[in-house]
Amino acid sequence: MTAVKRAFILLLIALAIRSAQGHQQIYSVVDFHAAADGKTDDAQAFLATWQAACSDPSRPVMLVPGRRTFLLSQVTFQGPCKSPITIRLDGNIVAPNGIWTTKPADLLAFHAVNGLTVDGNGEIDGRGAIWWDCYNKRLLGFSLCNDLTVRRIHLKDSAEKHMTLFQCSQVIVDSVSITSPADSPNTDGITVAWSNNTYISSCSIQTGDDCVSILSYTKNVTVTQSTCGPGHGISVGSLGRFETAKVEQVTVSNCTFVGTMTGVRIKSWQGGKGYAKGFLFESLNMTDVQNPIVIDQFYCPQRNCHTEPGGVAISDAKFIDIQGTSSEQEAIQLMCSQSVHCHGIYLSNVKLTWAKHTAPANAAILNAHGTTEGLVVPGIQFSNNL
Ligand SMILES: *[C@@H]1O[C@H](CO)[C@@H](O)[C@H](O)[C@H]1NC(C)=O
Ligand SMILES: *[C@@H]1O[C@H](CO)[C@@H](O)[C@H](O)[C@H]1NC(C)=O
Ligand SMILES: *[C@@H]1O[C@H](CO)[C@@H](O)[C@H](O)[C@H]1NC(C)=O
Ligand SMILES: *[C@@H]1O[C@H](CO)[C@@H](O)[C@H](O)[C@H]1NC(C)=O
């Protein structure tokens, strides 16, 4: 055999072995000396695993094996990586059982990682109870991540927001469940800001604040086939307090709300600038929701705001096929500012009744322009001719 032939055969054998492995190297945190006892901080082991996987060019998997618990202090997983990367999260992660930072921070942060998938049956427990009177500590943060998929994992008891998407695009969040007590403050489920093309489906979110909140500079968000409650509902905003608002193309469809504060809501501060437009709220089931349909141009949670001219322009919002019960009489609130009215509001096939009361639900309308079609209960008196 010539040297060239021998080299060629060796190459074929090497290729065969590589293809038998499916080209995909698995990096288990246990092989990088994670203690997996739920007591020792495994942050360094996770970072070492990430560094190895992230520099592998053939679609590596970072494995957090099941039936074990890993204690993690604050960890940032930095991209970019050499290729798309999957984190298989079958084991459970717990936050330290104490105050782990005094600054705004994410327990687990992913920064500038493109082609990231986080998938598995594992749980991330923020052990947030001791935090619930201070804020700005989030559980799982993604920033500057394109082509991101988060699937199946369970998030629990964050100190504040559970999952944040900031400056991300092409995001799929599927079959993720999130739980924290109804009275835990500011524990939003999923927050989307400065992001494009986010698709949230089949999620179950039970928290103390918004199930999903959609903040400024965000375009094309869908939330579908998901359940919400307890919590404050699915909210756009609050908008226009510090920034010029820009939100467009938001769809919430086929979702169920049980016992939430609002169902679907667009909220903005008086005096804001910018726009929020292109909303479709469709096929929603409300059970015992305080105010199922809300547009609030006077958002002011501390109730200490002065009347200010100007406001974020809210337009093109469709509410179609929304059924169920409200726990307060005012099932619909469309409260728009005197200086920037709401335009293009459309309601069709809406039927909301006041739970446990014989009196009908009602609607509060201020400076809102639009049309209705078919059955709309409670009835709407738009401001069109004023
Ligand atoms: C979202 O799209 C806009 C243009 O429509 C672009 O300016 C912006 O950078 C995009 N944001 C992200 C996070 O990709
Ligand atoms: C909106 O986002 C979804 C999900 O990421 C994507 O599939 C779709 O193409 C986007 N639509 C537009 C008009 O950009
Ligand atoms: C709602 O879900 C049903 C069944 O899962 C599906 O056929 C329908 O297209 C969905 N509708 C919307 C508006 O997403
Ligand atoms: C709405 O949700 C309630 C409670 O979850 C359920 O009992 C009811 O069947 C649902 N209605 C529709 C039309 O899906």
mmCIF file of N, CA and C and ligand atoms in Angstrom, residues 146 167-169 194-196 219, ligand 1:
data_model
loop_
_atom_site.group_PDB
_atom_site.id
_atom_site.type_symbol
_atom_site.label_atom_id
_atom_site.label_comp_id
_atom_site.label_asym_id
_atom_site.label_seq_id
_atom_site.Cartn_x
_atom_site.Cartn_y
_atom_site.Cartn_z
ATOM 1 N N ASN A 146 -29.792 35.320 18.752
ATOM 2 C CA ASN A 146 -30.621 35.081 17.570
ATOM 3 C C ASN A 146 -30.809 33.584 17.381
ATOM 4 N N GLN A 167 -33.105 42.201 23.117
ATOM 5 C CA GLN A 167 -32.360 42.294 21.852
ATOM 6 C C GLN A 167 -32.127 40.917 21.235
ATOM 7 N N CYS A 168 -33.173 40.110 21.227
ATOM 8 C CA CYS A 168 -33.072 38.797 20.597
ATOM 9 C C CYS A 168 -33.933 38.799 19.341
ATOM 10 N N SER A 169 -33.666 37.873 18.421
ATOM 11 C CA SER A 169 -34.595 37.710 17.310
ATOM 12 C C SER A 169 -34.681 36.255 16.893
ATOM 13 N N TRP A 194 -37.061 44.892 23.066
ATOM 14 C CA TRP A 194 -36.067 45.157 22.021
ATOM 15 C C TRP A 194 -35.837 43.913 21.162
ATOM 16 N N SER A 195 -36.870 43.174 20.883
ATOM 17 C CA SER A 195 -36.696 41.893 20.198
ATOM 18 C C SER A 195 -37.654 41.764 19.024
ATOM 19 N N ASN A 196 -37.290 40.954 18.050
ATOM 20 C CA ASN A 196 -38.127 40.704 16.872
ATOM 21 C C ASN A 196 -38.477 39.228 16.756
ATOM 22 N N LYS A 219 -41.152 43.837 17.947
ATOM 23 C CA LYS A 219 -41.956 43.651 16.748
ATOM 24 C C LYS A 219 -42.226 42.166 16.528
HETATM 25 C C1 LIG B 1 -35.465 44.237 14.778
HETATM 26 O O1 LIG B 1 -35.797 44.745 13.498
HETATM 27 C C2 LIG B 1 -35.454 46.096 13.308
HETATM 28 C C3 LIG B 1 -35.897 46.491 11.920
HETATM 29 O O2 LIG B 1 -37.234 46.129 11.716
HETATM 30 C C4 LIG B 1 -33.939 46.264 13.474
HETATM 31 O O3 LIG B 1 -33.608 47.639 13.378
HETATM 32 C C5 LIG B 1 -33.486 45.743 14.825
HETATM 33 O O4 LIG B 1 -32.095 45.773 14.942
HETATM 34 C C6 LIG B 1 -33.958 44.317 15.018
HETATM 35 N N1 LIG B 1 -33.637 43.858 16.365
HETATM 36 C C7 LIG B 1 -33.055 42.703 16.626
HETATM 37 C C8 LIG B 1 -32.801 42.399 18.053
HETATM 38 O O5 LIG B 1 -32.736 41.910 15.755
#
